[in-house]
Amino acid sequence: MPPAHRRDLADDAAFDELLPIYLQHKSSIHFTPVDVARHAARLLAPEPGMSVLDVGAGAGKFCLAAALAMPSVQFVGAEWRPHLVRFATRIAHESGQANARFVAVDALALDWSRYDAFYFYNPFAEQLFDPKVALDRTIDLEAANFVRYVTAVRQRLACARLGTRVVTYHGLGAPLPPGYERTRADAIGTDRVELWIKTQASTGAAESGR
Ligand SMILES: C[S@@+](CC[C@H](N)C(=O)[O-])C[C@H]1O[C@@H](n2cnc3c(N)ncnc32)[C@H](O)[C@@H]1O
């Protein structure tokens, strides 16, 4: 694989060439296009110094393209496949992208209160896919996991502070919890990029399943 340069982070085909062949074939389905990433980054972080969590970062494409477009914003990608985190980290180092970093972890194990904004490219939908369409076979896929993770994310977002920003591309898999207002829905490529902002405190009870 060739060493990464900044210019590769602004071009879909060039980014894909930084990945192993099996991921190049999956990239257009599983990873955010660069123009979507740039647009989403502007919606997520309008002020310098903000921090954004990509919930399910894959090989880092969203964070890396967004970090290039918004150098004064911190992007953190949580990804539970360690081999993808290694690709993302290598690309960040080689391209000198210091404001994008990656953590090998179940995103639900992190403290979400540290972040101002959250990006979701429908990270749990893979649980419902035919295994042939999944990114790879390194994790167990079960429909019950989809429900469990989407429910947990809604609970996290229900507890987030006022002003929290959420951008979805191809959705989250469920509506956002009460208290979030959709302030943008922009058609880009094959789907919509939606910006949601938490404008009212959630009741909590409804989201905790009680
Ligand atoms: C559709 S891909 C999006 C990748 C990246 N956000 C992008 O847009 O380029 C979803 C990713 O989420 C990861 N993922 C799914 N559930 C996760 C979880 N609970 N914790 C961490 N990563 C997760 C998957 O392994 C996959 O790499």
PDB file of C-alpha atoms and ligand atoms in Angstrom:
ATOM      1  CA  MET A   1       0.000   0.000   0.000  1.00  0.00           C
ATOM      2  CA  PRO A   2       1.398   3.442  -0.898  1.00  0.00           C
ATOM      3  CA  PRO A   3       2.190   5.978   1.867  1.00  0.00           C
ATOM      4  CA  ALA A   4      -0.642   8.423   2.503  1.00  0.00           C
ATOM      5  CA  HIS A   5      -0.498  12.103   1.557  1.00  0.00           C
ATOM      6  CA  ARG A   6      -2.952  14.831   2.478  1.00  0.00           C
ATOM      7  CA  ARG A   7      -4.203  15.011  -1.094  1.00  0.00           C
ATOM      8  CA  ASP A   8      -5.413  11.392  -0.801  1.00  0.00           C
ATOM      9  CA  LEU A   9      -7.838  12.421   1.946  1.00  0.00           C
ATOM     10  CA  ALA A  10      -9.703  14.739  -0.421  1.00  0.00           C
ATOM     11  CA  ASP A  11     -10.345  12.189  -3.151  1.00  0.00           C
ATOM     12  CA  ASP A  12     -12.409   8.972  -2.923  1.00  0.00           C
ATOM     13  CA  ALA A  13     -10.348   6.951  -5.395  1.00  0.00           C
ATOM     14  CA  ALA A  14      -7.030   8.064  -3.913  1.00  0.00           C
ATOM     15  CA  PHE A  15      -8.198   7.210  -0.378  1.00  0.00           C
ATOM     16  CA  ASP A  16      -9.298   3.745  -1.460  1.00  0.00           C
ATOM     17  CA  GLU A  17      -5.850   3.033  -2.872  1.00  0.00           C
ATOM     18  CA  LEU A  18      -4.438   3.415   0.650  1.00  0.00           C
ATOM     19  CA  LEU A  19      -6.449   0.352   1.721  1.00  0.00           C
ATOM     20  CA  PRO A  20      -5.998  -3.373   1.068  1.00  0.00           C
ATOM     21  CA  ILE A  21      -7.841  -4.678  -1.988  1.00  0.00           C
ATOM     22  CA  TYR A  22     -10.657  -6.362  -0.042  1.00  0.00           C
ATOM     23  CA  LEU A  23     -11.529  -3.035   1.601  1.00  0.00           C
ATOM     24  CA  GLN A  24     -11.261  -1.102  -1.661  1.00  0.00           C
ATOM     25  CA  HIS A  25     -14.147  -3.241  -2.952  1.00  0.00           C
ATOM     26  CA  LYS A  26     -16.267  -2.425   0.128  1.00  0.00           C
ATOM     27  CA  SER A  27     -15.391   1.244   0.455  1.00  0.00           C
ATOM     28  CA  SER A  28     -18.210   2.751  -1.619  1.00  0.00           C
ATOM     29  CA  ILE A  29     -20.816   0.929   0.481  1.00  0.00           C
ATOM     30  CA  HIS A  30     -19.302   1.173   3.955  1.00  0.00           C
ATOM     31  CA  PHE A  31     -17.296   4.420   4.029  1.00  0.00           C
ATOM     32  CA  THR A  32     -18.464   8.036   3.743  1.00  0.00           C
ATOM     33  CA  PRO A  33     -17.716   9.785   0.421  1.00  0.00           C
ATOM     34  CA  VAL A  34     -15.252  12.668   0.816  1.00  0.00           C
ATOM     35  CA  ASP A  35     -17.714  15.377  -0.248  1.00  0.00           C
ATOM     36  CA  VAL A  36     -20.246  14.094   2.298  1.00  0.00           C
ATOM     37  CA  ALA A  37     -17.548  14.035   5.006  1.00  0.00           C
ATOM     38  CA  ARG A  38     -16.590  17.657   4.332  1.00  0.00           C
ATOM     39  CA  HIS A  39     -20.209  18.788   4.399  1.00  0.00           C
ATOM     40  CA  ALA A  40     -21.002  16.783   7.535  1.00  0.00           C
ATOM     41  CA  ALA A  41     -17.906  18.200   9.276  1.00  0.00           C
ATOM     42  CA  ARG A  42     -19.058  21.776   8.709  1.00  0.00           C
ATOM     43  CA  LEU A  43     -22.490  20.942  10.163  1.00  0.00           C
ATOM     44  CA  LEU A  44     -21.030  19.076  13.141  1.00  0.00           C
ATOM     45  CA  ALA A  45     -18.459  21.632  14.237  1.00  0.00           C
ATOM     46  CA  PRO A  46     -19.207  25.263  13.394  1.00  0.00           C
ATOM     47  CA  GLU A  47     -16.778  26.561  16.064  1.00  0.00           C
ATOM     48  CA  PRO A  48     -13.013  25.969  16.373  1.00  0.00           C
ATOM     49  CA  GLY A  49     -11.984  23.688  19.219  1.00  0.00           C
ATOM     50  CA  MET A  50     -15.045  21.441  19.054  1.00  0.00           C
ATOM     51  CA  SER A  51     -14.676  17.678  19.365  1.00  0.00           C
ATOM     52  CA  VAL A  52     -16.543  15.145  17.262  1.00  0.00           C
ATOM     53  CA  LEU A  53     -16.957  11.388  17.827  1.00  0.00           C
ATOM     54  CA  ASP A  54     -17.442   9.165  14.770  1.00  0.00           C
ATOM     55  CA  VAL A  55     -19.433   6.223  16.141  1.00  0.00           C
ATOM     56  CA  GLY A  56     -18.055   3.313  14.116  1.00  0.00           C
ATOM     57  CA  ALA A  57     -15.113   4.833  12.262  1.00  0.00           C
ATOM     58  CA  GLY A  58     -14.265   2.021   9.841  1.00  0.00           C
ATOM     59  CA  ALA A  59     -10.893   2.667   8.181  1.00  0.00           C
ATOM     60  CA  GLY A  60     -11.097   6.308   9.232  1.00  0.00           C
ATOM     61  CA  LYS A  61     -12.348   7.849   6.011  1.00  0.00           C
ATOM     62  CA  PHE A  62     -14.911  10.202   7.551  1.00  0.00           C
ATOM     63  CA  CYS A  63     -12.576  11.439  10.306  1.00  0.00           C
ATOM     64  CA  LEU A  64      -9.588  11.853   8.007  1.00  0.00           C
ATOM     65  CA  ALA A  65     -11.454  13.767   5.279  1.00  0.00           C
ATOM     66  CA  ALA A  66     -13.276  15.859   7.900  1.00  0.00           C
ATOM     67  CA  ALA A  67     -10.056  16.614   9.800  1.00  0.00           C
ATOM     68  CA  LEU A  68      -8.384  17.818   6.616  1.00  0.00           C
ATOM     69  CA  ALA A  69     -11.317  20.152   5.913  1.00  0.00           C
ATOM     70  CA  MET A  70     -11.557  21.441   9.535  1.00  0.00           C
ATOM     71  CA  PRO A  71      -8.027  21.669  11.000  1.00  0.00           C
ATOM     72  CA  SER A  72      -9.156  23.381  14.230  1.00  0.00           C
ATOM     73  CA  VAL A  73     -11.633  20.614  15.144  1.00  0.00           C
ATOM     74  CA  GLN A  74     -10.717  17.317  16.874  1.00  0.00           C
ATOM     75  CA  PHE A  75     -12.137  14.152  15.306  1.00  0.00           C
ATOM     76  CA  VAL A  76     -12.072  10.871  17.215  1.00  0.00           C
ATOM     77  CA  GLY A  77     -13.077   7.635  15.538  1.00  0.00           C
ATOM     78  CA  ALA A  78     -14.290   4.733  17.699  1.00  0.00           C
ATOM     79  CA  GLU A  79     -14.059   1.431  15.851  1.00  0.00           C
ATOM     80  CA  TRP A  80     -14.323  -2.066  17.286  1.00  0.00           C
ATOM     81  CA  ARG A  81     -12.379  -3.826  14.480  1.00  0.00           C
ATOM     82  CA  PRO A  82      -8.725  -3.302  15.554  1.00  0.00           C
ATOM     83  CA  HIS A  83      -7.330  -3.965  12.061  1.00  0.00           C
ATOM     84  CA  LEU A  84      -9.386  -1.025  10.706  1.00  0.00           C
ATOM     85  CA  VAL A  85      -8.087   1.204  13.498  1.00  0.00           C
ATOM     86  CA  ARG A  86      -4.539   0.260  12.463  1.00  0.00           C
ATOM     87  CA  PHE A  87      -5.224   1.344   8.856  1.00  0.00           C
ATOM     88  CA  ALA A  88      -6.808   4.608   9.996  1.00  0.00           C
ATOM     89  CA  THR A  89      -3.972   5.396  12.424  1.00  0.00           C
ATOM     90  CA  ARG A  90      -1.318   4.665   9.806  1.00  0.00           C
ATOM     91  CA  ILE A  91      -3.008   6.976   7.300  1.00  0.00           C
ATOM     92  CA  ALA A  92      -3.348   9.735   9.924  1.00  0.00           C
ATOM     93  CA  HIS A  93       0.354   9.516  10.811  1.00  0.00           C
ATOM     94  CA  GLU A  94       1.636   9.303   7.242  1.00  0.00           C
ATOM     95  CA  SER A  95      -0.496  12.225   6.092  1.00  0.00           C
ATOM     96  CA  GLY A  96       0.302  14.306   9.192  1.00  0.00           C
ATOM     97  CA  GLN A  97      -3.337  14.574  10.192  1.00  0.00           C
ATOM     98  CA  ALA A  98      -2.882  15.334  13.904  1.00  0.00           C
ATOM     99  CA  ASN A  99      -6.521  16.269  14.563  1.00  0.00           C
ATOM    100  CA  ALA A 100      -7.838  12.784  13.716  1.00  0.00           C
ATOM    101  CA  ARG A 101      -7.224   9.876  16.053  1.00  0.00           C
ATOM    102  CA  PHE A 102      -8.694   6.426  16.396  1.00  0.00           C
ATOM    103  CA  VAL A 103      -9.548   4.117  19.260  1.00  0.00           C
ATOM    104  CA  ALA A 104     -10.104   0.356  19.043  1.00  0.00           C
ATOM    105  CA  VAL A 105     -13.167   0.024  21.236  1.00  0.00           C
ATOM    106  CA  ASP A 106     -16.870  -0.634  21.326  1.00  0.00           C
ATOM    107  CA  ALA A 107     -18.132   2.938  20.917  1.00  0.00           C
ATOM    108  CA  LEU A 108     -20.649   2.394  23.711  1.00  0.00           C
ATOM    109  CA  ALA A 109     -17.754   1.819  26.150  1.00  0.00           C
ATOM    110  CA  LEU A 110     -16.542   5.423  25.762  1.00  0.00           C
ATOM    111  CA  ASP A 111     -17.529   8.471  27.815  1.00  0.00           C
ATOM    112  CA  TRP A 112     -19.706  10.449  25.388  1.00  0.00           C
ATOM    113  CA  SER A 113     -19.882  13.509  27.650  1.00  0.00           C
ATOM    114  CA  ARG A 114     -16.449  14.581  26.306  1.00  0.00           C
ATOM    115  CA  TYR A 115     -17.832  15.289  22.835  1.00  0.00           C
ATOM    116  CA  ASP A 116     -19.755  18.206  21.358  1.00  0.00           C
ATOM    117  CA  ALA A 117     -21.017  16.328  18.345  1.00  0.00           C
ATOM    118  CA  PHE A 118     -21.576  12.806  16.991  1.00  0.00           C
ATOM    119  CA  TYR A 119     -21.439  11.397  13.470  1.00  0.00           C
ATOM    120  CA  PHE A 120     -23.303   8.257  12.420  1.00  0.00           C
ATOM    121  CA  TYR A 121     -23.070   6.550   9.051  1.00  0.00           C
ATOM    122  CA  ASN A 122     -25.673   3.983  10.052  1.00  0.00           C
ATOM    123  CA  PRO A 123     -23.032   1.971  11.970  1.00  0.00           C
ATOM    124  CA  PHE A 124     -25.277  -0.829  13.209  1.00  0.00           C
ATOM    125  CA  ALA A 125     -27.068  -1.629   9.927  1.00  0.00           C
ATOM    126  CA  GLU A 126     -24.367  -4.184   9.171  1.00  0.00           C
ATOM    127  CA  GLN A 127     -25.898  -6.375  11.887  1.00  0.00           C
ATOM    128  CA  LEU A 128     -28.868  -6.846   9.545  1.00  0.00           C
ATOM    129  CA  PHE A 129     -26.870  -7.439   6.348  1.00  0.00           C
ATOM    130  CA  ASP A 130     -26.294 -10.640   4.461  1.00  0.00           C
ATOM    131  CA  PRO A 131     -22.752 -11.631   5.630  1.00  0.00           C
ATOM    132  CA  LYS A 132     -21.576 -11.331   1.993  1.00  0.00           C
ATOM    133  CA  VAL A 133     -22.277  -7.583   2.118  1.00  0.00           C
ATOM    134  CA  ALA A 134     -20.749  -7.074   5.584  1.00  0.00           C
ATOM    135  CA  LEU A 135     -17.352  -5.383   5.820  1.00  0.00           C
ATOM    136  CA  ASP A 136     -15.697  -8.672   6.791  1.00  0.00           C
ATOM    137  CA  ARG A 137     -16.414 -11.728   8.920  1.00  0.00           C
ATOM    138  CA  THR A 138     -14.425 -10.726  11.987  1.00  0.00           C
ATOM    139  CA  ILE A 139     -17.455  -9.896  14.133  1.00  0.00           C
ATOM    140  CA  ASP A 140     -20.633 -11.835  14.851  1.00  0.00           C
ATOM    141  CA  LEU A 141     -23.643 -10.263  13.162  1.00  0.00           C
ATOM    142  CA  GLU A 142     -27.076 -10.628  14.754  1.00  0.00           C
ATOM    143  CA  ALA A 143     -30.287  -8.691  14.265  1.00  0.00           C
ATOM    144  CA  ALA A 144     -30.721  -8.534  18.049  1.00  0.00           C
ATOM    145  CA  ASN A 145     -27.459  -6.543  18.258  1.00  0.00           C
ATOM    146  CA  PHE A 146     -28.916  -3.914  15.947  1.00  0.00           C
ATOM    147  CA  VAL A 147     -31.803  -3.295  18.348  1.00  0.00           C
ATOM    148  CA  ARG A 148     -29.514  -3.360  21.384  1.00  0.00           C
ATOM    149  CA  TYR A 149     -27.037  -0.848  19.972  1.00  0.00           C
ATOM    150  CA  VAL A 150     -29.581   1.539  18.504  1.00  0.00           C
ATOM    151  CA  THR A 151     -31.450   1.555  21.827  1.00  0.00           C
ATOM    152  CA  ALA A 152     -28.223   2.239  23.723  1.00  0.00           C
ATOM    153  CA  VAL A 153     -27.294   5.110  21.385  1.00  0.00           C
ATOM    154  CA  ARG A 154     -30.716   6.702  21.835  1.00  0.00           C
ATOM    155  CA  GLN A 155     -30.240   6.510  25.605  1.00  0.00           C
ATOM    156  CA  ARG A 156     -26.800   8.151  25.336  1.00  0.00           C
ATOM    157  CA  LEU A 157     -28.118  10.931  23.138  1.00  0.00           C
ATOM    158  CA  ALA A 158     -31.083  11.469  25.450  1.00  0.00           C
ATOM    159  CA  CYS A 159     -28.588  12.174  28.266  1.00  0.00           C
ATOM    160  CA  ALA A 160     -26.332  14.468  26.207  1.00  0.00           C
ATOM    161  CA  ARG A 161     -26.097  18.159  27.057  1.00  0.00           C
ATOM    162  CA  LEU A 162     -28.172  20.844  25.355  1.00  0.00           C
ATOM    163  CA  GLY A 163     -26.583  22.032  22.126  1.00  0.00           C
ATOM    164  CA  THR A 164     -25.231  18.564  21.258  1.00  0.00           C
ATOM    165  CA  ARG A 165     -25.048  18.157  17.494  1.00  0.00           C
ATOM    166  CA  VAL A 166     -25.700  14.924  15.622  1.00  0.00           C
ATOM    167  CA  VAL A 167     -25.171  14.343  11.914  1.00  0.00           C
ATOM    168  CA  THR A 168     -26.499  11.204  10.264  1.00  0.00           C
ATOM    169  CA  TYR A 169     -25.725   9.878   6.780  1.00  0.00           C
ATOM    170  CA  HIS A 170     -28.149   7.116   5.777  1.00  0.00           C
ATOM    171  CA  GLY A 171     -29.674   7.579   9.222  1.00  0.00           C
ATOM    172  CA  LEU A 172     -28.983   6.006  12.575  1.00  0.00           C
ATOM    173  CA  GLY A 173     -31.443   3.130  12.303  1.00  0.00           C
ATOM    174  CA  ALA A 174     -34.096   4.790  14.491  1.00  0.00           C
ATOM    175  CA  PRO A 175     -35.449   8.268  15.187  1.00  0.00           C
ATOM    176  CA  LEU A 176     -33.406  10.500  17.463  1.00  0.00           C
ATOM    177  CA  PRO A 177     -34.760  10.760  21.014  1.00  0.00           C
ATOM    178  CA  PRO A 178     -37.160  13.551  22.018  1.00  0.00           C
ATOM    179  CA  GLY A 179     -35.463  16.909  22.534  1.00  0.00           C
ATOM    180  CA  TYR A 180     -33.555  16.896  19.219  1.00  0.00           C
ATOM    181  CA  GLU A 181     -34.629  19.211  16.436  1.00  0.00           C
ATOM    182  CA  ARG A 182     -33.736  18.472  12.825  1.00  0.00           C
ATOM    183  CA  THR A 183     -32.318  21.722  11.519  1.00  0.00           C
ATOM    184  CA  ARG A 184     -30.939  20.559   8.141  1.00  0.00           C
ATOM    185  CA  ALA A 185     -31.667  17.770   5.676  1.00  0.00           C
ATOM    186  CA  ASP A 186     -29.367  18.127   2.670  1.00  0.00           C
ATOM    187  CA  ALA A 187     -29.393  15.818  -0.334  1.00  0.00           C
ATOM    188  CA  ILE A 188     -25.822  14.804  -1.176  1.00  0.00           C
ATOM    189  CA  GLY A 189     -25.080  11.853  -3.406  1.00  0.00           C
ATOM    190  CA  THR A 190     -27.471   8.991  -2.880  1.00  0.00           C
ATOM    191  CA  ASP A 191     -28.875   9.980   0.490  1.00  0.00           C
ATOM    192  CA  ARG A 192     -29.507  12.768   2.936  1.00  0.00           C
ATOM    193  CA  VAL A 193     -27.173  14.294   5.447  1.00  0.00           C
ATOM    194  CA  GLU A 194     -29.237  15.391   8.430  1.00  0.00           C
ATOM    195  CA  LEU A 195     -28.216  17.730  11.239  1.00  0.00           C
ATOM    196  CA  TRP A 196     -29.977  17.405  14.586  1.00  0.00           C
ATOM    197  CA  ILE A 197     -29.402  19.718  17.547  1.00  0.00           C
ATOM    198  CA  LYS A 198     -30.479  19.040  21.089  1.00  0.00           C
ATOM    199  CA  THR A 199     -32.683  21.998  21.971  1.00  0.00           C
ATOM    200  CA  GLN A 200     -34.718  20.595  24.891  1.00  0.00           C
ATOM    201  CA  ALA A 201     -33.958  18.337  27.827  1.00  0.00           C
ATOM    202  CA  SER A 202     -35.261  14.809  27.272  1.00  0.00           C
ATOM    203  CA  THR A 203     -37.545  13.278  29.875  1.00  0.00           C
ATOM    204  CA  GLY A 204     -35.162  10.316  30.254  1.00  0.00           C
ATOM    205  CA  ALA A 205     -37.845   7.864  31.313  1.00  0.00           C
ATOM    206  CA  ALA A 206     -39.063   7.372  27.751  1.00  0.00           C
ATOM    207  CA  GLU A 207     -35.539   6.653  26.526  1.00  0.00           C
ATOM    208  CA  SER A 208     -34.460   4.369  29.319  1.00  0.00           C
ATOM    209  CA  GLY A 209     -37.174   1.911  28.385  1.00  0.00           C
ATOM    210  CA  ARG A 210     -39.009   2.339  31.680  1.00  0.00           C
TER     211      ARG A 210
HETATM  212  C1  LIG B   1     -20.860   2.079   7.771  1.00  0.00           C
HETATM  213  S1  LIG B   1     -19.227   1.947   8.495  1.00  0.00           S
HETATM  214  C2  LIG B   1     -18.845   3.685   8.618  1.00  0.00           C
HETATM  215  C3  LIG B   1     -17.386   3.988   8.721  1.00  0.00           C
HETATM  216  C4  LIG B   1     -17.006   5.453   8.898  1.00  0.00           C
HETATM  217  N1  LIG B   1     -17.836   6.106   9.895  1.00  0.00           N
HETATM  218  C5  LIG B   1     -17.129   6.197   7.601  1.00  0.00           C
HETATM  219  O1  LIG B   1     -18.174   6.786   7.390  1.00  0.00           O
HETATM  220  O2  LIG B   1     -16.192   6.194   6.780  1.00  0.00           O
HETATM  221  C6  LIG B   1     -19.678   1.492  10.173  1.00  0.00           C
HETATM  222  C7  LIG B   1     -18.519   1.032  11.045  1.00  0.00           C
HETATM  223  O3  LIG B   1     -19.007   0.968  12.389  1.00  0.00           O
HETATM  224  C8  LIG B   1     -18.313  -0.060  13.072  1.00  0.00           C
HETATM  225  N2  LIG B   1     -19.091  -0.396  14.264  1.00  0.00           N
HETATM  226  C9  LIG B   1     -20.329  -0.925  14.307  1.00  0.00           C
HETATM  227  N3  LIG B   1     -20.745  -1.045  15.586  1.00  0.00           N
HETATM  228  C10 LIG B   1     -19.740  -0.575  16.371  1.00  0.00           C
HETATM  229  C11 LIG B   1     -19.568  -0.421  17.780  1.00  0.00           C
HETATM  230  N4  LIG B   1     -20.519  -0.786  18.653  1.00  0.00           N
HETATM  231  N5  LIG B   1     -18.422   0.122  18.235  1.00  0.00           N
HETATM  232  C12 LIG B   1     -17.438   0.480  17.365  1.00  0.00           C
HETATM  233  N6  LIG B   1     -17.540   0.346  16.015  1.00  0.00           N
HETATM  234  C13 LIG B   1     -18.674  -0.154  15.529  1.00  0.00           C
HETATM  235  C14 LIG B   1     -18.203  -1.156  12.037  1.00  0.00           C
HETATM  236  O4  LIG B   1     -17.156  -2.073  12.358  1.00  0.00           O
HETATM  237  C15 LIG B   1     -17.937  -0.346  10.748  1.00  0.00           C
HETATM  238  O5  LIG B   1     -16.554  -0.235  10.542  1.00  0.00           O
END
